[in-house]
Amino acid sequence: MEFIFDALVVGSGLAGLRAALEIPENLKVGLISKVFPTRSHSGAAQGGIGAALGNEEPDSWEWHMYDTVKGGDYLTDQDAAETLAMDAARAVYELEHMGVPFNRTPEGKIAQRAFGGHTRNFGEGPVKRSCFAADRTGRVVLDTMFGKAVERKIHIFTEFYMLDVIIDHGKVAGIISYELATGHLHTIWSKAVLIATGGFGRVYKTNSNCFTNTGDGVYLCYRNGVPLEDMEFVQFHPTGIYPLGVLVSEAARGEGGVLKNGIGRRFMPDYAPTLVDLAPRDVVSRAISTEIRAGRGVDGKDYVNLDLTHLGADKIEEKLSDISSFARIYLGVDATSEPIPVTPTCHYMMGGIPTDLNGRVLNVNGSPISGLYSAGEAACVSVHGANRLGTNSLLDLVVFGRRAGRAMTEDIKSLGAPTPVKDSQGRVEARIKAIKDGKGPKPADLRTKMKQIMTDFCSVFRNQADMERGLREIRGLKEQYRSVSIDNKGENYNTDLLDAIELESLLGLAEVILVSALSRTESRGAHYREDYPDRDDHNWLKHTLVMAGSHDPEVSFKPVKITRFQPKARKF
Ligand SMILES: Cc1cc2nc3c(=O)[nH]c(=O)nc-3n(C[C@H](O)[C@H](O)[C@H](O)COP(=O)(O)OP(=O)(O)OC[C@H]3O[C@@H](n4cnc5c(N)ncnc54)[C@H](O)[C@@H]3O)c2cc1C
């Protein structure tokens, strides 16, 4: 079948939903998601959304902006950080008015708690800035916003997979989608298309992401000639439950939890004397990995302890109940009386599809691609620079999702009807046939190898020799992938086929991460090179762009936007 829309939103996480809700009802809006909308990863967000409301202690948006820039190791585009911090309070009150049940202070205001890298008065000490609903903030925000989308009668395609973006003569015409239930392909023509398909933490073995975070939208844009920005910046969250990687939110440390090594000693004061356990994630993850490498993991193993026992059962039950139940369910650990074993886990992608402040996707020369938009974790505005602060992603989704919805509404007036492209489904049909006819390796085997390679050669610590080996091995897997095979050749609910298709995205993005990381010969934020341990502003205060070349990916650079805060040494 074919559909025609004014605006099509791909992805029903918070970025996609917020954008869709911004587009007026007189325009025809479609929303597609490969899972039921409320199963999007946004629903897993635990700790909260940042805004300098000042409800618990004095705060200001300028401090929030400063923290975002410094937290991002000065790679953050400062116009984006200013937009984010200035708009935060409005965005949180908007959620409150939609009906999000935030925790409250005794006098009834939105309650706030401390989070990594968020400080008072330009770095003096932690400040309570995260607005939260216990430790299931994403769940309640997603459910609330999905309700609004249903109320608005937005046309939602559930369990439809985007398998290609149609970009013709530099202009978007729509997408090709695959209906999981039937195996049918549908072309969805649209004047404007927003890519809000989220991140791709599934590239790594230990990660906190849901199974759907395979970066399809990011990869499809890349394959269709869109550059990808700052892909070397992969965030490892310090506290994934060992050995699974399931997240224990920073809220646990925001509420007073502390990290201890194998000899029972608090080690964060050695690494970050002012913010200690609440230093930004890159700093804490490196500290944990350094302790483990020095043999100070617990029982000589690859983990340290997160101790919440002194918080008391009541506080844990009231504010960290999901987290404590994860510890109980996955490990049989009772967080009120025993520490939780934790280790860094791949969590968030700072890089992605380059956009301007209004979600318009930019080509390699910095000009917008007509009709193409992106928001959320798939996009790189770049508001998180080299390392995102906790609570700033939920904020990014609602601030920049809304702006993208506005820009689409504005641009649609002059975009004109999409021009159908002949044989638009041909490439996708050929791909599906090739996978069904394949005689080579199974997707699961290649995927397991890919995750191990990325974990071994391009994680918290990196160096040239390891990454070169990683790149060779990933390219070897890409070669093997050409003959990938599946057992299920059927039409209905063929998740085998989609696993194989998602693997192409993951392998393509793994290659881009390695190429970007090899090119950046300095250490900045989440990208730490053992062979280049210092930040090098003279040569590297710039964003990386990677384009799909005729053979290998091609690397170029673009300047960082610096407005208020000149780069300084980053101490916490
Ligand atoms: C465990 C966890 C806890 C977190 N906690 C916090 C927190 O407390 N505060 C904070 O600020 N951030 C937090 N984050 C980060 C934040 O939740 C994510 O970055 C954010 O939710 C991403 O939102 P999104 O809208 O970009 O995409 P997602 O919510 O990931 O949604 C992606 C959407 O795209 C759809 N999609 C993907 N591929 C396709 C395709 N091919 N075809 C059709 N649809 C497709 C999916 O179905 C889904 O609807 C957390 C992340 C994790 C993993």
XYZ file of C-alpha atoms and ligand atoms in Angstrom:
625
model
C 0.000 0.000 0.000
C 0.923 3.623 -0.285
C 0.190 6.458 2.134
C 0.629 10.205 1.793
C 1.276 12.566 4.722
C 2.299 16.147 5.283
C 4.610 15.082 8.093
C 5.880 11.638 8.997
C 7.582 10.973 12.325
C 9.705 7.831 12.527
C 10.049 6.717 16.150
C 7.581 7.068 18.971
C 9.968 7.692 21.844
C 9.701 11.066 23.520
C 11.483 12.957 20.738
C 9.104 11.649 18.081
C 5.965 12.052 20.196
C 6.853 15.578 21.258
C 7.485 16.595 17.652
C 4.247 14.977 16.425
C 2.207 16.786 19.090
C 3.605 20.115 17.953
C 2.264 19.786 14.414
C -1.212 21.366 14.095
C -4.264 19.161 13.638
C -5.077 20.515 10.174
C -1.933 18.823 8.833
C -1.853 15.105 8.158
C 0.656 13.537 10.548
C 1.849 9.916 10.586
C 3.904 8.252 13.330
C 5.632 4.921 12.826
C 7.307 2.690 15.380
C 8.831 -0.744 15.180
C 7.478 -1.558 18.630
C 4.311 -0.562 20.428
C 4.979 3.150 21.172
C 5.162 2.861 24.951
C 7.843 0.183 24.624
C 10.299 2.748 23.211
C 13.495 3.119 25.213
C 12.394 6.511 26.560
C 10.137 4.530 28.895
C 13.226 3.056 30.586
C 14.575 6.443 31.708
C 14.920 6.360 35.449
C 16.546 9.310 37.144
C 14.837 12.414 35.853
C 14.771 15.479 33.639
C 16.973 18.490 34.358
C 15.722 22.057 34.786
C 16.955 24.886 37.009
C 13.590 25.351 38.741
C 15.279 26.189 42.027
C 12.574 24.382 43.994
C 14.918 22.844 46.569
C 17.863 25.248 46.509
C 18.893 28.314 44.481
C 19.666 27.534 40.840
C 19.983 29.336 37.493
C 19.748 28.327 33.841
C 23.190 29.858 33.257
C 24.720 27.392 35.723
C 22.890 24.605 33.896
C 24.247 25.830 30.571
C 27.774 26.021 31.995
C 27.527 22.477 33.383
C 26.293 21.200 30.016
C 29.232 22.828 28.205
C 31.862 21.746 30.736
C 30.294 18.298 31.098
C 30.582 17.986 27.295
C 34.294 18.858 27.564
C 33.750 22.056 25.534
C 32.738 20.185 22.382
C 29.123 21.186 23.098
C 27.743 23.771 20.665
C 26.996 26.572 23.084
C 24.014 28.014 21.215
C 22.378 24.593 21.648
C 23.308 24.399 25.351
C 21.842 27.867 25.881
C 18.596 26.892 24.126
C 18.380 23.703 26.200
C 19.008 25.320 29.584
C 16.863 28.409 28.941
C 13.881 26.387 27.742
C 14.125 23.710 30.450
C 11.772 25.170 33.047
C 9.064 25.821 30.446
C 9.460 22.277 29.132
C 9.085 20.713 32.599
C 6.027 22.809 33.459
C 4.538 21.797 30.118
C 4.964 18.130 31.098
C 3.403 18.872 34.473
C 0.397 20.434 32.721
C 0.081 17.417 30.444
C -0.339 15.383 33.623
C 3.094 13.909 34.422
C 3.022 12.862 38.123
C 6.341 14.285 39.351
C 7.462 13.691 42.946
C 6.663 16.688 45.167
C 8.346 18.705 47.907
C 6.424 18.918 51.207
C 4.949 22.252 50.062
C 3.761 20.732 46.783
C 6.369 21.953 44.295
C 8.096 19.590 41.839
C 10.780 17.778 43.883
C 14.389 17.832 42.640
C 17.512 15.795 43.344
C 21.221 15.949 42.635
C 22.732 14.353 39.501
C 26.225 13.921 38.042
C 27.904 17.084 36.796
C 25.048 19.443 37.746
C 26.460 22.174 39.988
C 25.647 25.433 41.746
C 27.429 28.630 40.882
C 29.621 27.360 38.040
C 31.073 24.277 39.670
C 31.085 24.957 43.429
C 29.272 21.738 44.378
C 26.295 19.549 43.476
C 22.869 21.136 43.030
C 19.423 19.507 43.059
C 18.247 19.968 39.464
C 16.683 16.693 38.370
C 12.850 16.597 38.334
C 11.714 13.018 38.745
C 8.938 10.528 39.326
C 10.608 8.026 41.676
C 13.041 6.078 39.463
C 10.632 5.652 36.573
C 10.540 9.155 35.116
C 10.683 8.077 31.465
C 7.830 5.614 31.992
C 5.399 8.232 33.264
C 6.390 10.891 30.745
C 6.098 8.432 27.841
C 2.720 7.116 28.968
C 1.417 10.667 29.431
C 2.585 11.815 26.027
C 1.382 8.682 24.254
C -2.060 9.379 25.752
C -1.944 12.840 24.168
C -1.049 11.373 20.775
C -4.010 8.958 20.990
C -6.305 11.813 22.017
C -5.107 13.776 19.001
C -5.902 10.791 16.756
C -2.446 10.883 15.184
C -2.186 8.059 12.627
C 0.103 5.564 14.385
C 1.652 2.642 12.512
C 2.598 0.141 15.213
C 5.164 -2.581 14.487
C 6.070 -1.010 11.166
C 9.813 -0.918 10.414
C 11.391 1.781 8.326
C 13.709 -0.052 5.926
C 14.749 2.912 3.782
C 14.547 6.684 3.571
C 13.745 7.990 0.110
C 15.949 10.970 -0.684
C 15.725 12.021 -4.312
C 17.747 14.885 -5.831
C 18.623 16.191 -2.360
C 14.978 16.216 -1.229
C 13.085 13.792 0.994
C 10.080 12.054 -0.538
C 9.167 9.518 2.186
C 10.183 6.128 3.523
C 9.775 2.425 2.806
C 8.273 0.488 5.687
C 7.793 -3.188 6.466
C 4.713 -4.368 8.324
C 5.778 -6.987 10.864
C 2.431 -8.809 10.997
C 2.133 -9.412 7.254
C 5.569 -8.909 5.751
C 4.108 -6.350 3.334
C 6.092 -3.343 2.194
C 4.406 0.071 2.232
C 5.737 3.291 0.778
C 4.836 6.248 2.942
C 5.201 9.467 0.979
C 5.569 12.626 3.008
C 6.570 16.248 2.531
C 8.609 16.168 5.725
C 10.180 13.200 7.541
C 11.564 13.279 11.096
C 14.052 10.615 12.153
C 13.616 10.006 15.900
C 14.743 6.392 16.028
C 16.902 6.678 19.153
C 20.376 5.357 19.918
C 22.408 2.237 19.167
C 23.946 1.009 22.407
C 23.318 -2.538 21.177
C 26.615 -2.257 19.299
C 28.305 -3.182 22.619
C 28.166 -6.378 24.621
C 27.415 -4.815 27.997
C 24.826 -2.089 27.573
C 21.819 -0.553 29.261
C 19.737 -0.240 26.091
C 16.605 -2.050 24.990
C 16.724 -4.560 22.152
C 15.328 -2.088 19.642
C 18.209 0.393 19.984
C 19.933 -0.662 16.787
C 20.380 2.742 15.158
C 18.333 1.976 12.023
C 17.404 5.587 11.285
C 20.933 6.851 11.795
C 22.372 4.168 9.537
C 19.765 4.613 6.791
C 20.494 8.341 6.661
C 24.225 7.589 6.481
C 23.713 5.078 3.690
C 21.727 7.697 1.793
C 24.496 10.295 1.890
C 23.906 12.086 5.198
C 27.102 12.615 7.245
C 27.252 11.435 10.887
C 28.664 13.737 13.552
C 30.880 12.984 16.591
C 30.319 9.237 16.462
C 33.443 8.507 18.541
C 31.676 9.821 21.644
C 30.021 6.783 23.205
C 28.867 7.174 26.784
C 29.580 4.418 29.272
C 27.386 4.796 32.319
C 29.397 4.022 35.461
C 26.822 1.848 37.170
C 25.454 -1.042 35.173
C 24.504 -4.070 37.262
C 27.391 -6.544 36.985
C 27.573 -8.514 34.716
C 24.351 -7.678 32.823
C 24.739 -3.958 32.257
C 21.145 -3.211 33.327
C 21.159 0.361 34.562
C 21.315 1.603 38.136
C 20.496 5.276 37.650
C 22.793 8.041 38.822
C 19.826 8.940 41.011
C 21.167 6.279 43.395
C 24.270 8.432 43.918
C 22.144 11.607 43.724
C 20.241 10.304 46.736
C 23.507 9.617 48.593
C 24.783 6.237 47.354
C 28.589 5.828 47.223
C 31.034 3.740 45.185
C 33.537 1.524 46.989
C 36.361 -0.618 45.645
C 37.394 -4.173 46.557
C 39.039 -3.084 49.816
C 35.865 -1.264 50.840
C 37.319 2.191 50.231
C 35.483 5.151 48.656
C 37.716 5.984 45.688
C 35.912 8.838 43.942
C 37.491 11.550 46.183
C 40.834 10.597 44.550
C 39.487 11.330 41.083
C 37.015 14.195 41.611
C 37.622 15.976 44.956
C 34.700 18.434 44.635
C 31.887 16.405 43.055
C 33.188 12.953 44.160
C 30.569 10.312 43.277
C 28.567 12.908 41.347
C 31.261 13.780 38.808
C 30.206 13.435 35.131
C 29.865 9.921 33.780
C 33.043 9.780 31.709
C 35.090 10.671 34.797
C 33.382 8.104 37.047
C 33.505 5.328 34.424
C 37.231 5.876 33.924
C 37.738 5.894 37.700
C 35.928 2.552 38.069
C 37.835 1.023 35.145
C 41.126 2.309 36.587
C 40.366 0.732 39.981
C 39.504 -2.567 38.298
C 42.646 -2.494 36.142
C 44.743 -1.822 39.261
C 43.361 -5.025 40.804
C 41.057 -3.195 43.217
C 37.811 -4.629 41.838
C 35.726 -6.649 44.299
C 37.192 -10.146 44.799
C 39.610 -9.404 41.941
C 36.686 -9.293 39.519
C 35.598 -6.661 36.984
C 33.285 -4.703 39.245
C 33.080 -2.330 42.213
C 30.315 -1.862 44.764
C 27.557 0.737 44.882
C 26.589 1.091 48.512
C 23.069 2.335 49.333
C 22.739 0.567 52.681
C 23.121 3.769 54.743
C 20.135 5.409 52.955
C 17.629 3.302 54.863
C 14.817 1.085 53.596
C 12.203 3.880 53.518
C 14.147 6.197 51.215
C 15.136 3.308 48.949
C 11.519 2.189 48.729
C 10.192 5.678 48.074
C 12.749 7.007 45.587
C 14.722 4.051 44.208
C 12.261 1.224 44.206
C 12.718 0.022 40.609
C 16.493 -0.005 41.001
C 16.369 -1.997 44.213
C 13.969 -4.459 42.621
C 16.374 -4.892 39.648
C 19.150 -5.760 42.135
C 16.851 -8.236 43.846
C 15.514 -9.827 40.652
C 18.732 -10.060 38.648
C 21.248 -10.729 41.420
C 19.313 -11.651 44.538
C 20.903 -8.626 46.239
C 18.922 -6.725 48.875
C 20.080 -3.101 48.396
C 18.989 -2.116 51.895
C 21.538 -4.450 53.489
C 24.123 -5.290 50.775
C 26.040 -3.280 48.150
C 25.113 -3.646 44.445
C 27.946 -4.900 42.166
C 28.362 -2.419 39.284
C 30.534 -1.922 36.220
C 30.487 0.605 33.344
C 27.843 -0.161 30.706
C 27.338 1.349 27.245
C 24.491 3.773 27.655
C 24.159 6.676 25.251
C 25.415 7.979 21.904
C 26.419 11.625 21.895
C 26.902 11.480 18.119
C 24.343 11.024 15.363
C 22.616 12.847 12.518
C 23.781 16.497 12.405
C 20.991 19.041 12.789
C 20.569 22.742 13.379
C 18.736 24.072 16.451
C 15.405 23.335 14.748
C 15.998 19.706 13.867
C 16.792 20.374 10.194
C 19.297 17.759 9.047
C 22.500 19.259 7.676
C 24.589 17.927 4.824
C 28.373 17.910 4.848
C 28.483 21.575 3.755
C 26.232 22.594 6.633
C 23.116 23.321 4.547
C 19.756 21.676 5.302
C 18.532 18.643 3.358
C 15.061 19.625 2.180
C 12.299 17.890 4.151
C 14.577 15.838 6.440
C 14.578 16.366 10.226
C 15.975 14.542 13.230
C 15.614 14.792 17.011
C 16.449 12.853 20.159
C 19.265 10.383 20.599
C 19.439 9.738 16.833
C 20.359 13.386 16.290
C 23.475 15.403 17.119
C 22.524 19.042 17.714
C 25.305 18.984 19.350
C 24.058 19.795 22.820
C 25.921 17.047 24.690
C 29.351 17.547 23.142
C 31.833 14.857 24.158
C 29.842 13.641 27.176
C 26.163 14.039 28.071
C 25.078 14.930 31.599
C 22.415 12.770 33.217
C 18.859 14.221 32.893
C 19.860 16.225 29.816
C 18.607 13.627 27.341
C 14.963 13.691 28.430
C 15.249 17.462 28.309
C 16.831 17.363 24.849
C 13.934 15.187 23.606
C 11.185 17.557 24.663
C 13.020 20.809 23.866
C 14.433 19.865 20.474
C 11.561 17.504 19.603
C 9.191 20.451 19.934
C 11.438 22.709 17.895
C 11.655 20.095 15.131
C 7.843 19.817 15.071
C 7.623 23.592 14.698
C 10.205 23.705 11.911
C 8.368 20.948 10.014
C 5.082 22.844 10.342
C 6.713 25.995 9.035
C 8.590 24.324 6.172
C 5.635 22.213 5.003
C 3.999 25.400 3.720
C 6.625 25.687 1.003
C 7.749 22.070 0.590
C 5.080 21.003 -1.903
C 3.721 17.493 -2.420
C 6.329 14.715 -2.375
C 7.317 13.566 -5.848
C 6.864 9.793 -6.046
C 10.068 8.040 -7.038
C 9.811 5.176 -9.532
C 10.534 1.678 -8.244
C 11.077 3.075 -4.751
C 10.738 -0.371 -3.141
C 13.114 -2.161 -5.524
C 16.232 -1.861 -3.383
C 14.438 -3.086 -0.250
C 12.794 -6.006 -2.059
C 16.192 -7.083 -3.401
C 17.684 -6.885 0.066
C 14.963 -9.025 1.641
C 15.308 -11.591 -1.131
C 19.096 -11.730 -0.698
C 18.734 -12.379 3.039
C 16.115 -15.092 2.510
C 18.325 -16.724 -0.165
C 21.500 -16.343 1.940
C 23.626 -19.400 2.648
C 26.203 -17.896 5.019
C 26.435 -17.180 8.759
C 23.485 -16.539 11.065
C 22.839 -12.967 12.317
C 23.113 -13.972 15.983
C 26.677 -15.281 15.530
C 27.849 -12.168 13.727
C 26.119 -9.933 16.252
C 27.798 -11.660 19.202
C 31.193 -11.253 17.556
C 30.555 -7.591 16.737
C 29.596 -6.774 20.329
C 32.702 -8.485 21.674
C 34.966 -6.685 19.195
C 33.546 -3.268 20.087
C 33.784 -4.031 23.800
C 37.364 -5.293 23.546
C 38.752 -2.640 21.219
C 36.749 0.576 21.500
C 35.239 1.119 24.932
C 36.194 3.251 27.988
C 39.931 3.174 27.146
C 41.097 3.199 23.538
C 44.362 3.129 21.586
C 45.362 3.026 17.950
C 46.533 -0.599 17.731
C 43.376 -1.963 19.382
C 41.051 0.160 17.269
C 42.842 -0.741 14.048
C 42.394 -4.383 14.925
C 38.749 -3.710 15.814
C 38.171 -1.995 12.467
C 39.758 -4.876 10.549
C 37.590 -7.378 12.389
C 34.370 -5.374 11.952
C 35.121 -5.093 8.226
C 35.634 -8.847 8.175
C 32.195 -9.302 9.712
C 30.679 -6.901 7.174
C 32.124 -9.091 4.441
C 30.620 -12.216 6.026
C 27.314 -10.408 6.440
C 26.920 -10.251 2.654
C 25.842 -13.903 2.659
C 23.932 -13.806 5.973
C 21.209 -16.452 6.200
C 18.044 -16.994 8.220
C 15.914 -20.061 8.955
C 12.495 -18.428 8.813
C 11.605 -17.538 5.220
C 7.976 -16.717 6.064
C 5.971 -13.537 5.738
C 4.218 -13.187 9.085
C 6.049 -11.865 12.154
C 9.417 -12.718 10.675
C 11.636 -11.289 13.391
C 14.568 -13.363 12.075
C 14.527 -11.237 8.950
C 14.435 -8.003 10.922
C 17.272 -9.189 13.184
C 19.337 -9.661 10.047
C 18.383 -6.227 8.720
C 19.124 -4.513 12.045
C 22.539 -6.152 12.059
C 23.454 -4.274 8.884
C 22.762 -0.996 10.736
C 24.765 -2.071 13.763
C 27.776 -3.201 11.712
C 27.713 -0.025 9.632
C 27.583 2.149 12.744
C 30.290 0.106 14.518
C 32.562 0.876 11.573
C 31.751 4.592 11.745
C 32.425 4.689 15.517
C 35.845 3.106 14.950
C 36.734 5.344 12.005
C 35.773 8.470 13.997
C 37.591 7.286 17.117
C 40.764 6.441 15.181
C 40.801 9.849 13.539
C 40.596 11.819 16.815
C 44.126 11.777 18.269
C 43.318 13.395 21.614
C 41.280 12.571 24.730
C 38.056 14.497 25.300
C 34.986 13.573 27.340
C 33.965 9.982 26.733
C 36.684 9.471 24.097
C 39.807 8.542 26.076
C 42.927 7.612 24.111
C 45.705 5.963 26.126
C 48.112 6.988 23.366
C 46.927 10.637 23.432
C 45.847 11.176 27.055
C 45.439 14.982 26.876
C 42.776 17.193 25.414
C 44.203 19.125 22.479
C 42.114 22.238 21.834
C 44.606 23.599 19.338
C 44.030 20.739 16.887
C 40.814 19.099 18.003
C 38.278 21.657 19.165
C 36.087 20.577 16.247
C 33.326 18.126 15.394
C 33.985 14.986 13.374
C 31.837 14.210 10.335
C 31.900 10.809 8.629
C 30.342 10.251 5.191
C 29.822 6.962 3.416
C 32.514 7.063 0.694
C 32.637 5.074 -2.514
C 34.885 2.587 -0.691
C 35.807 3.529 2.902
C 34.044 6.159 5.046
C 35.366 9.699 4.560
C 36.211 11.930 7.530
C 35.909 15.720 7.669
C 35.416 18.297 10.425
C 33.364 21.337 11.369
C 33.889 24.051 13.965
C 32.423 24.068 17.480
C 30.153 27.016 18.335
C 31.606 28.819 21.341
C 29.682 31.765 22.776
C 29.912 32.357 26.546
C 32.380 29.868 27.976
C 35.949 29.603 26.722
C 37.475 26.124 27.107
C 39.262 25.616 30.421
C 40.914 22.650 32.123
C 38.129 20.323 33.233
C 38.354 19.610 36.961
C 35.582 18.340 39.192
C 18.003 2.547 31.083
C 18.078 3.991 30.659
C 17.813 5.000 31.574
C 17.870 6.336 31.191
N 17.585 7.312 32.103
C 17.594 8.603 31.710
C 17.218 9.646 32.616
O 16.841 9.409 33.760
N 17.258 10.921 32.177
C 17.654 11.254 30.904
O 17.672 12.429 30.568
N 17.990 10.273 30.014
C 17.960 8.979 30.385
N 18.284 7.996 29.476
C 18.520 8.366 28.072
C 17.207 8.575 27.349
O 16.198 7.793 27.932
C 17.287 8.238 25.860
O 18.395 8.885 25.295
C 16.023 8.704 25.165
O 14.894 8.144 25.781
C 15.976 8.430 23.673
O 14.733 8.885 23.215
P 14.347 8.961 21.685
O 13.000 9.568 21.595
O 15.443 9.607 20.929
O 14.323 7.437 21.220
P 13.691 6.114 21.888
O 12.898 6.378 23.088
O 14.813 5.145 21.966
O 12.678 5.656 20.768
C 13.100 5.242 19.488
C 11.867 4.965 18.670
O 12.248 4.698 17.325
C 11.541 3.578 16.852
N 12.355 2.964 15.802
C 13.667 2.650 15.832
N 14.037 2.094 14.665
C 12.931 2.081 13.879
C 12.667 1.640 12.565
N 13.608 1.094 11.806
N 11.411 1.753 12.102
C 10.416 2.289 12.870
N 10.623 2.727 14.122
C 11.864 2.630 14.606
C 11.349 2.708 18.069
O 10.269 1.831 17.875
C 11.053 3.773 19.124
O 9.696 4.120 19.086
C 18.228 6.658 29.857
C 18.491 5.658 28.940
C 18.436 4.338 29.339
C 18.773 3.287 28.310
